[in-house]
Backbone as a chain_set.jsonl record, in Angstrom:
{"seq": "YQDGARYWYSVQPTVTKLAEDRAGQLKRKPDDVAHELARRLQSDLRKTGDFGRIHTLPQGGQDVLDDTDARLVVLAPETPYSKESGSPAEKAAAEILRMRGNSPRLFQNTLVFLAADRARMQDLDDALRRYLAWESIVEERVTLNLTPQQVKQAETQKTSADATVAARLPETYQWLLAPRQ", "coords": {"N": [[143.397, -1.034, -199.101], [143.267, -3.926, -196.974], [144.435, -5.421, -194.0], [143.872, -7.448, -191.647], [143.214, -5.548, -188.885], [144.24, -3.308, -189.967], [144.178, -0.689, -192.384], [144.927, 0.659, -195.61], [145.956, 2.895, -198.245], [147.088, 2.552, -201.571], [149.517, 3.949, -203.74], [149.997, 2.92, -206.158], [148.274, 1.893, -209.057], [145.612, -0.563, -209.28], [145.821, -3.785, -210.853], [143.628, -4.346, -212.408], [142.565, -1.791, -212.879], [144.667, -0.734, -214.338], [144.514, -2.36, -216.616], [141.985, -1.59, -217.594], [142.536, 1.085, -218.231], [144.479, 0.751, -220.242], [142.986, -0.623, -222.162], [141.185, 1.386, -222.805], [142.969, 3.218, -223.952], [143.576, 1.899, -226.274], [141.511, 2.527, -227.949], [142.336, 4.672, -229.343], [144.137, 3.551, -230.98], [143.3, 2.014, -233.419], [144.434, 0.379, -235.356], [145.986, -1.575, -234.079], [144.039, -3.171, -232.897], [142.649, -3.985, -235.164], [144.639, -5.457, -236.439], [144.952, -7.605, -234.649], [142.391, -8.721, -234.872], [142.426, -9.517, -237.584], [144.477, -11.416, -237.465], [143.314, -13.357, -235.8], [141.05, -14.096, -237.302], [142.268, -15.206, -239.594], [143.545, -17.347, -238.397], [141.344, -18.818, -237.399], [140.092, -19.488, -239.788], [141.66, -21.303, -241.152], [141.092, -23.874, -242.001], [139.741, -24.635, -244.955], [137.522, -25.97, -245.855], [134.903, -26.574, -248.103], [135.659, -24.615, -249.795], [137.821, -23.304, -252.28], [139.635, -21.37, -251.679], [140.19, -18.901, -249.147], [139.616, -15.554, -248.747], [140.755, -13.241, -246.635], [139.684, -10.326, -245.211], [139.932, -8.469, -247.56], [141.305, -5.6, -249.263], [140.069, -4.578, -251.446], [138.48, -5.283, -254.65], [140.634, -6.072, -256.245], [142.208, -7.709, -254.682], [140.99, -10.148, -254.612], [140.968, -13.135, -256.24], [140.066, -14.015, -259.636], [138.777, -16.694, -260.588], [137.706, -20.101, -261.339], [137.24, -21.57, -259.012], [135.355, -22.122, -256.018], [135.11, -19.583, -253.613], [135.543, -18.052, -250.402], [134.946, -14.873, -249.151], [135.953, -12.868, -246.636], [134.657, -10.116, -245.24], [135.818, -6.829, -244.284], [135.824, -5.395, -240.936], [134.958, -2.788, -241.063], [132.96, -2.759, -242.849], [130.216, -3.658, -241.989], [127.289, -5.809, -241.782], [123.845, -5.085, -241.914], [120.304, -5.447, -241.492], [118.919, -3.522, -242.864], [118.383, -2.196, -246.12], [121.057, -1.643, -248.422], [123.361, -1.841, -246.852], [126.759, -1.409, -245.609], [128.209, -3.797, -246.025], [126.844, -5.082, -248.109], [127.269, -3.261, -250.163], [130.087, -3.342, -250.376], [130.447, -6.04, -251.095], [129.066, -6.073, -253.542], [130.676, -4.381, -255.062], [133.101, -5.825, -255.134], [132.192, -8.07, -256.491], [131.54, -6.957, -258.945], [133.904, -5.818, -260.089], [137.357, -6.652, -260.667], [139.938, -5.195, -259.666], [140.812, -3.152, -262.257], [139.382, -4.364, -264.228], [136.388, -6.047, -265.406], [134.784, -8.556, -263.407], [134.8, -11.965, -264.209], [133.955, -14.507, -263.206], [131.656, -14.334, -261.305], [129.827, -15.83, -259.88], [131.242, -17.533, -258.241], [131.927, -16.575, -255.804], [131.393, -16.108, -252.32], [130.318, -14.269, -249.532], [131.331, -13.378, -246.242], [130.155, -11.589, -243.56], [130.391, -9.199, -240.886], [128.17, -8.695, -238.126], [126.511, -5.698, -237.602], [125.478, -4.81, -235.112], [126.756, -6.427, -233.261], [129.428, -5.938, -233.565], [130.654, -3.964, -231.981], [130.782, -5.201, -229.46], [132.629, -7.241, -229.974], [134.861, -5.68, -230.614], [135.333, -4.394, -228.129], [135.971, -6.644, -226.567], [138.304, -7.525, -227.861], [140.008, -5.342, -227.346], [140.18, -5.466, -224.532], [141.439, -7.971, -224.269], [143.931, -7.447, -225.546], [144.908, -5.501, -223.801], [145.23, -6.931, -221.361], [147.068, -8.806, -222.261], [149.3, -7.195, -222.787], [149.913, -6.368, -220.207], [150.64, -8.789, -218.984], [152.917, -9.377, -220.509], [154.575, -7.275, -219.726], [155.106, -7.69, -217.058], [157.419, -7.766, -215.428], [158.554, -5.232, -215.793], [156.481, -3.665, -214.805], [156.599, -4.37, -212.199], [155.055, -6.352, -210.842], [153.342, -8.184, -208.296], [153.443, -11.699, -207.382], [150.773, -12.541, -207.023], [149.365, -10.589, -208.472], [150.373, -11.088, -211.018], [149.355, -13.649, -211.457], [146.627, -13.021, -211.434], [146.506, -11.346, -213.685], [147.237, -13.146, -215.723], [145.115, -14.971, -215.54], [142.961, -13.293, -216.19], [143.71, -12.604, -218.785], [143.49, -15.07, -220.093], [140.742, -15.468, -219.764], [139.759, -13.264, -221.213], [140.696, -13.933, -223.739], [139.179, -16.226, -224.263], [136.681, -15.037, -224.355], [136.881, -13.422, -226.651], [137.246, -15.43, -228.555], [134.745, -16.641, -228.406], [133.031, -14.583, -229.197], [133.748, -13.995, -231.794], [132.65, -15.853, -233.843], [129.994, -15.209, -233.311], [129.819, -12.608, -234.146], [130.734, -12.53, -236.845], [128.531, -13.553, -238.743], [126.898, -13.365, -240.966], [126.15, -14.532, -244.15], [126.636, -13.716, -247.396], [125.438, -14.135, -250.582], [125.749, -14.063, -254.133], [123.143, -13.385, -256.539], [121.072, -13.791, -259.41]], "CA": [[143.682, -2.417, -198.802], [142.995, -4.286, -195.59], [145.186, -6.534, -193.442], [143.394, -7.518, -190.266], [142.617, -4.282, -188.44], [144.929, -2.207, -190.649], [143.702, -0.271, -193.693], [145.824, 1.619, -196.236], [145.794, 3.19, -199.672], [148.31, 2.391, -202.352], [149.647, 4.924, -204.82], [150.079, 2.146, -207.398], [146.931, 1.454, -209.458], [145.409, -2.007, -209.308], [146.047, -4.385, -212.17], [142.374, -4.197, -213.145], [142.498, -0.394, -213.33], [145.681, -0.611, -215.391], [143.961, -3.001, -217.824], [140.92, -0.725, -218.109], [143.176, 2.253, -218.852], [145.109, 0.333, -221.495], [141.913, -0.922, -223.123], [140.697, 2.686, -223.252], [143.985, 3.805, -224.829], [143.541, 1.199, -227.56], [140.517, 3.164, -228.817], [143.08, 5.6, -230.195], [145.02, 2.74, -231.832], [142.455, 0.986, -234.044], [145.234, -0.541, -236.173], [146.387, -2.709, -233.249], [142.861, -4.02, -232.743], [142.381, -4.56, -236.488], [145.67, -6.474, -236.693], [144.611, -8.774, -233.838], [141.202, -9.324, -235.49], [142.853, -10.204, -238.807], [145.244, -12.603, -237.061], [142.385, -14.364, -235.287], [140.233, -14.587, -238.413], [143.094, -16.09, -240.409], [143.763, -18.569, -237.624], [140.085, -19.573, -237.357], [139.673, -19.897, -241.135], [142.71, -22.098, -241.811], [140.433, -24.999, -242.678], [138.946, -24.002, -246.009], [136.287, -26.718, -246.114], [134.572, -26.759, -249.517], [136.141, -23.469, -250.559], [139.165, -23.432, -252.831], [140.486, -20.385, -251.018], [139.493, -17.919, -248.326], [140.238, -14.224, -248.792], [140.454, -12.597, -245.362], [139.735, -8.864, -245.146], [140.567, -7.838, -248.727], [141.191, -4.142, -249.349], [139.191, -4.284, -252.573], [138.298, -6.358, -255.614], [141.911, -6.51, -256.808], [142.799, -8.715, -253.797], [140.225, -11.388, -254.732], [141.222, -13.741, -257.55], [138.926, -14.266, -260.513], [138.917, -18.002, -261.224], [136.505, -20.939, -261.276], [137.079, -22.216, -257.706], [134.488, -21.446, -255.049], [135.93, -18.907, -252.613], [134.884, -17.279, -249.356], [135.556, -13.558, -248.934], [135.592, -12.344, -245.322], [134.689, -8.659, -245.361], [136.444, -6.077, -243.192], [134.87, -4.944, -239.914], [134.453, -1.464, -241.427], [131.81, -2.976, -243.731], [129.322, -4.624, -241.341], [125.981, -6.052, -242.385], [122.627, -4.868, -241.142], [119.154, -5.882, -242.288], [118.438, -2.445, -243.724], [118.954, -2.301, -247.465], [122.182, -0.754, -248.679], [124.36, -1.889, -245.783], [128.131, -1.351, -246.129], [128.639, -5.122, -246.479], [126.255, -5.319, -249.429], [127.966, -2.391, -251.118], [131.438, -3.871, -250.585], [130.321, -7.294, -251.845], [128.681, -5.742, -254.919], [131.851, -3.814, -255.737], [134.047, -6.917, -255.382], [131.587, -8.901, -257.535], [131.507, -6.234, -260.215], [135.222, -5.538, -260.672], [138.604, -7.141, -260.087], [140.867, -4.132, -260.03], [140.283, -2.29, -263.317], [138.648, -5.145, -265.222], [135.182, -6.678, -264.868], [134.954, -9.918, -262.898], [134.151, -12.935, -265.081], [133.351, -15.616, -262.46], [131.005, -13.731, -260.149], [129.057, -16.817, -259.127], [132.115, -18.385, -257.431], [132.245, -15.883, -254.557], [130.444, -16.015, -251.221], [130.871, -13.28, -248.607], [131.034, -13.482, -244.813], [130.17, -10.221, -243.042], [130.153, -9.006, -239.456], [126.911, -8.083, -237.74], [126.766, -4.326, -237.133], [125.143, -4.673, -233.695], [127.695, -7.191, -232.421], [130.81, -5.548, -233.836], [131.181, -3.208, -230.84], [131.122, -6.16, -228.41], [133.878, -7.888, -230.371], [135.923, -4.681, -230.486], [135.617, -4.25, -226.698], [136.638, -7.866, -226.109], [139.662, -7.511, -228.407], [140.79, -4.349, -226.618], [140.463, -6.011, -223.196], [142.456, -9.015, -224.421], [145.224, -6.82, -225.825], [145.347, -4.826, -222.578], [145.737, -7.938, -220.42], [148.265, -9.396, -222.848], [150.425, -6.269, -222.588], [150.268, -6.391, -218.784], [151.368, -10.043, -218.737], [154.241, -9.247, -221.128], [155.359, -6.273, -219.011], [154.981, -7.938, -215.619], [158.665, -7.415, -214.74], [158.666, -3.774, -215.855], [155.453, -3.101, -213.926], [156.919, -4.814, -210.842], [153.844, -6.97, -210.312], [153.499, -9.249, -207.311], [153.0, -12.983, -207.94], [149.311, -12.58, -207.046], [148.928, -9.753, -209.578], [150.724, -11.798, -212.248], [148.37, -14.719, -211.617], [145.365, -12.379, -211.792], [146.626, -10.882, -215.075], [147.21, -14.316, -216.602], [143.752, -15.489, -215.512], [142.13, -12.356, -216.944], [144.087, -12.72, -220.2], [142.865, -16.313, -220.565], [139.306, -15.212, -219.833], [139.514, -12.34, -222.332], [140.944, -14.707, -224.96], [137.997, -17.075, -224.464], [135.579, -14.153, -224.731], [137.079, -13.065, -228.057], [136.995, -16.64, -229.349], [133.297, -16.88, -228.441], [132.336, -13.491, -229.889], [134.118, -13.944, -233.211], [131.603, -16.435, -234.704], [128.728, -14.499, -233.093], [129.87, -11.358, -234.898], [130.803, -12.862, -238.278], [127.444, -14.519, -238.877], [126.095, -13.154, -242.162], [126.671, -15.068, -245.387], [126.032, -13.02, -248.532], [125.699, -14.865, -251.815], [125.193, -13.353, -255.289], [122.037, -14.021, -257.245], [120.647, -13.054, -260.596]], "C": [[143.41, -2.672, -197.324], [143.846, -5.483, -195.213], [144.821, -6.599, -191.973], [142.692, -6.221, -189.901], [143.249, -3.078, -189.129], [144.315, -1.962, -192.025], [144.71, 0.702, -194.273], [145.476, 1.784, -197.703], [147.136, 3.025, -200.347], [148.331, 3.442, -203.452], [149.763, 4.222, -206.166], [148.67, 1.689, -207.789], [146.832, -0.074, -209.432], [145.615, -2.512, -210.735], [144.782, -4.236, -213.027], [142.231, -2.785, -213.691], [143.496, -0.157, -214.461], [145.173, -1.209, -216.703], [142.852, -2.155, -218.431], [141.501, 0.497, -218.82], [143.805, 1.89, -220.194], [144.071, -0.005, -222.559], [141.328, 0.378, -223.669], [141.672, 3.367, -224.203], [143.977, 3.154, -226.21], [142.439, 1.722, -228.478], [141.196, 4.14, -229.769], [144.055, 4.874, -231.11], [144.203, 1.639, -232.516], [143.24, 0.006, -234.904], [145.68, -1.76, -235.374], [145.239, -3.698, -233.089], [142.546, -4.708, -234.071], [143.392, -5.663, -236.819], [145.359, -7.752, -235.907], [143.388, -9.489, -234.412], [141.584, -10.099, -236.744], [143.615, -11.484, -238.477], [144.304, -13.716, -236.59], [141.501, -14.94, -236.392], [141.025, -15.549, -239.283], [143.348, -17.402, -239.698], [142.504, -19.441, -237.609], [139.706, -20.152, -238.715], [140.735, -20.702, -241.879], [142.133, -23.289, -242.557], [139.47, -24.413, -243.697], [137.653, -24.743, -246.294], [136.083, -26.928, -247.599], [135.067, -25.611, -250.391], [137.564, -23.716, -251.048], [140.147, -22.505, -252.144], [139.602, -19.463, -250.185], [140.288, -16.622, -248.377], [139.811, -13.482, -247.529], [140.705, -11.102, -245.448], [140.431, -8.222, -246.347], [140.34, -6.326, -248.723], [140.248, -3.717, -250.475], [139.107, -5.474, -253.498], [139.585, -6.892, -256.198], [142.574, -7.6, -255.953], [142.104, -10.071, -253.885], [140.397, -11.926, -256.151], [139.931, -13.966, -258.32], [139.16, -15.583, -261.235], [137.689, -18.851, -260.907], [136.299, -21.652, -259.941], [136.141, -21.411, -256.817], [135.356, -20.857, -253.935], [135.057, -18.136, -251.632], [135.656, -15.983, -249.175], [135.038, -13.035, -247.593], [135.763, -10.833, -245.368], [135.244, -8.002, -244.102], [135.4, -5.623, -242.173], [134.302, -3.546, -240.199], [133.228, -1.562, -242.332], [130.869, -4.009, -243.11], [127.997, -4.742, -242.081], [124.882, -5.679, -241.391], [121.453, -5.185, -242.068], [118.57, -4.784, -243.161], [119.094, -2.576, -245.091], [120.081, -1.28, -247.626], [123.21, -0.739, -247.571], [125.767, -1.843, -246.385], [128.639, -2.698, -246.649], [128.092, -5.425, -247.871], [126.957, -4.487, -250.493], [129.365, -2.916, -251.418], [131.397, -5.156, -251.406], [129.966, -7.019, -253.302], [129.867, -5.19, -255.705], [132.879, -4.904, -256.064], [133.506, -7.827, -256.483], [131.683, -8.248, -258.915], [132.893, -6.142, -260.863], [136.33, -6.281, -259.928], [139.68, -6.16, -260.52], [140.216, -3.223, -261.052], [139.446, -3.041, -264.348], [137.411, -5.781, -264.582], [135.464, -8.118, -264.439], [134.161, -10.879, -263.776], [133.373, -13.999, -264.302], [132.727, -15.092, -261.165], [130.298, -14.762, -259.271], [129.932, -17.74, -258.269], [132.429, -17.765, -256.077], [131.076, -15.894, -253.585], [131.107, -15.127, -250.176], [130.408, -13.543, -247.18], [131.196, -12.086, -244.228], [129.862, -10.206, -241.549], [128.795, -8.356, -239.234], [127.194, -6.709, -237.129], [126.536, -4.21, -235.627], [126.164, -5.369, -232.794], [129.151, -6.785, -232.605], [131.433, -4.802, -232.657], [131.578, -4.141, -229.7], [132.438, -6.869, -228.72], [135.053, -6.928, -230.227], [136.316, -4.491, -229.019], [136.376, -5.459, -226.162], [138.081, -7.927, -226.619], [140.537, -6.518, -227.658], [141.122, -4.828, -225.208], [141.531, -7.095, -223.266], [143.834, -8.406, -224.644], [145.78, -6.102, -224.601], [145.934, -5.832, -221.586], [147.005, -8.594, -220.955], [149.476, -8.495, -222.629], [150.858, -6.239, -221.126], [151.059, -7.651, -218.457], [152.779, -9.957, -219.325], [155.148, -8.296, -220.357], [155.342, -6.473, -217.499], [156.239, -7.572, -214.84], [158.816, -5.897, -214.683], [157.679, -3.108, -214.903], [155.653, -3.487, -212.463], [155.684, -5.402, -210.153], [154.189, -8.046, -209.294], [153.057, -10.563, -207.952], [151.471, -13.1, -208.014], [148.775, -11.753, -208.212], [149.234, -10.408, -210.921], [149.707, -12.913, -212.51], [147.018, -14.147, -212.032], [145.391, -11.932, -213.254], [146.563, -12.051, -216.046], [145.809, -14.921, -216.674], [142.829, -14.604, -216.342], [142.442, -12.412, -218.44], [143.438, -13.96, -220.809], [141.36, -16.132, -220.729], [138.962, -14.306, -221.011], [139.716, -13.044, -223.668], [139.738, -15.591, -225.277], [136.794, -16.238, -224.897], [135.682, -13.762, -226.201], [136.77, -14.261, -228.95], [135.502, -16.937, -229.449], [132.565, -15.813, -229.258], [132.652, -13.418, -231.38], [133.062, -14.604, -234.103], [130.237, -15.793, -234.496], [128.668, -13.237, -233.944], [129.874, -11.627, -236.396], [129.785, -13.963, -238.571], [126.67, -14.398, -240.181], [126.814, -13.652, -243.398], [125.914, -14.406, -246.53], [126.426, -13.758, -249.804], [125.073, -14.104, -252.991], [124.032, -14.126, -255.889], [121.667, -13.155, -258.428], [119.23, -12.576, -260.414]], "O": [[143.334, -1.738, -196.527], [143.975, -6.438, -195.979], [145.395, -5.886, -191.15], [141.702, -5.84, -190.526], [142.832, -1.943, -188.895], [143.976, -2.904, -192.742], [145.297, 1.492, -193.534], [144.807, 0.949, -198.312], [148.183, 3.319, -199.771], [147.295, 3.781, -204.024], [149.64, 4.865, -207.209], [147.942, 1.157, -206.951], [147.834, -0.779, -209.548], [145.584, -1.74, -211.693], [144.87, -4.023, -214.237], [141.822, -2.599, -214.837], [143.192, 0.542, -215.427], [145.377, -0.635, -217.773], [142.78, -2.014, -219.652], [141.018, 0.895, -219.88], [143.68, 2.634, -221.166], [144.267, 0.3, -223.735], [141.01, 0.468, -224.855], [141.252, 4.023, -225.156], [144.333, 3.791, -227.201], [142.426, 1.399, -229.666], [140.698, 4.403, -230.864], [144.727, 5.505, -231.925], [144.394, 0.459, -232.224], [142.76, -1.098, -235.16], [145.749, -2.862, -235.918], [145.442, -4.911, -233.138], [142.211, -5.892, -234.089], [143.034, -6.682, -237.41], [145.489, -8.854, -236.439], [143.345, -10.719, -234.44], [141.116, -11.219, -236.945], [143.425, -12.512, -239.127], [144.486, -14.881, -236.947], [141.234, -16.141, -236.411], [140.512, -16.598, -239.67], [143.365, -18.458, -240.329], [142.585, -20.656, -237.784], [139.064, -21.2, -238.782], [140.71, -20.772, -243.107], [142.627, -23.666, -243.619], [138.489, -23.765, -243.329], [136.76, -24.18, -246.926], [136.983, -27.406, -248.289], [134.901, -25.647, -251.61], [138.398, -24.263, -250.328], [141.336, -22.806, -252.036], [138.423, -19.272, -250.483], [141.483, -16.6, -248.085], [138.64, -13.137, -247.373], [141.823, -10.669, -245.729], [141.417, -7.506, -246.174], [139.317, -5.84, -248.242], [139.697, -2.616, -250.447], [139.602, -6.554, -253.176], [139.637, -8.05, -256.61], [143.419, -8.34, -256.457], [142.576, -11.043, -253.296], [140.029, -11.275, -257.129], [138.852, -14.09, -257.74], [139.676, -15.602, -262.353], [136.743, -18.373, -260.281], [135.263, -22.29, -259.754], [136.132, -20.181, -256.855], [136.223, -21.535, -253.384], [133.986, -17.638, -251.98], [136.882, -15.995, -249.061], [133.843, -12.791, -247.431], [136.877, -10.33, -245.516], [135.15, -8.55, -243.003], [134.224, -5.483, -242.51], [133.276, -3.168, -239.634], [132.537, -0.568, -242.557], [130.732, -5.113, -243.636], [127.637, -3.889, -242.892], [124.991, -5.932, -240.191], [121.604, -5.187, -243.29], [117.814, -5.064, -244.091], [120.237, -3.019, -245.196], [120.051, -0.199, -247.037], [123.873, 0.277, -247.365], [125.949, -2.2, -247.549], [129.412, -2.74, -247.605], [128.806, -5.967, -248.715], [127.208, -4.967, -251.599], [129.788, -2.936, -252.574], [132.212, -5.346, -252.308], [130.505, -7.663, -254.202], [130.034, -5.503, -256.884], [133.46, -4.904, -257.15], [134.271, -8.306, -257.319], [131.883, -8.927, -259.922], [133.027, -6.367, -262.065], [136.246, -6.506, -258.72], [140.256, -6.282, -261.6], [139.195, -2.594, -260.772], [138.866, -2.427, -265.243], [137.382, -6.023, -263.376], [136.286, -8.806, -265.043], [132.987, -10.64, -264.058], [132.26, -14.357, -264.687], [133.214, -15.375, -260.071], [130.187, -14.581, -258.059], [129.404, -18.648, -257.627], [133.135, -18.377, -255.276], [129.922, -15.714, -253.974], [132.314, -15.218, -249.956], [129.25, -13.884, -246.939], [132.249, -11.465, -244.379], [129.169, -11.079, -241.027], [128.331, -7.565, -240.055], [128.032, -6.586, -236.236], [127.327, -3.57, -234.936], [126.399, -4.924, -231.671], [130.018, -7.251, -231.865], [132.613, -4.989, -232.363], [132.591, -3.912, -229.039], [133.263, -7.072, -227.83], [136.124, -7.323, -229.768], [137.504, -4.433, -228.701], [137.319, -5.308, -225.386], [138.981, -8.335, -225.884], [141.694, -6.818, -227.364], [142.239, -4.615, -224.736], [142.427, -7.141, -222.424], [144.801, -8.808, -223.997], [146.991, -6.094, -224.385], [147.012, -5.607, -221.036], [147.916, -8.903, -220.187], [150.562, -8.983, -222.317], [152.047, -6.098, -220.837], [152.049, -7.586, -217.727], [153.735, -10.418, -218.701], [156.364, -8.487, -220.333], [155.543, -5.521, -216.745], [156.142, -7.113, -213.702], [159.165, -5.344, -213.641], [158.003, -2.104, -214.269], [154.95, -2.984, -211.586], [155.321, -5.009, -209.044], [155.204, -8.731, -209.418], [152.363, -10.543, -208.968], [150.937, -13.688, -208.954], [147.826, -12.171, -208.875], [148.444, -10.298, -211.859], [149.254, -13.098, -213.64], [146.337, -14.718, -212.883], [144.413, -12.117, -213.979], [145.906, -11.959, -217.083], [145.365, -15.337, -217.744], [142.008, -15.106, -217.109], [141.54, -12.283, -219.267], [142.9, -13.903, -221.914], [140.775, -16.587, -221.712], [137.989, -14.55, -221.724], [138.988, -12.78, -224.625], [139.326, -15.69, -226.433], [135.985, -16.683, -225.711], [134.68, -13.768, -226.917], [136.11, -14.121, -229.979], [135.043, -17.437, -230.476], [131.584, -16.118, -229.937], [131.886, -12.831, -232.144], [132.607, -13.967, -235.053], [129.401, -15.821, -235.399], [127.598, -12.843, -234.408], [129.102, -11.019, -237.137], [130.128, -15.144, -238.64], [125.849, -15.266, -240.476], [127.946, -13.254, -243.672], [124.692, -14.523, -246.622], [127.609, -13.977, -250.065], [123.978, -13.557, -252.855], [123.945, -15.348, -255.769], [121.914, -11.949, -258.445], [118.677, -11.929, -261.303]]}, "num_chains": 1, "name": "protein.A"}
């Protein structure tokens, strides 16, 4: 640090370094990142539009109803789409179309699938981890004994990270898969 002609080192890490460390630690906690992604997807997809229902991140075909209403199925980030044939998204969509639990699906033509782009999924994951790191710092500002300037920096960075996630979500979930005969 510098104050006029004085220079010194602090034994306390900077808030930015703390956020980077926490974002790195979240790589070992993928459930926290997945939970935040699911929360954001559900929030963004509250307006169903022309769809009777939206199924967000189903675990399998048993979670998707088999009725005559048009429905959107948002596939999990573990099943991204890529242009190569046989992508995980295509396989997951085919399985959901084929079966509902243990019985065959009757109304296959009522489902449309939204899948994440494989190349952009890592960017979204990084943005989610940075947001969660800054959010935890803002929540623990008293425990971390942050100065008012550090609190303001953390809040600004949290807002910026939130905007980044909001921008990357539609960039990542861009592929619409529809069944055809």
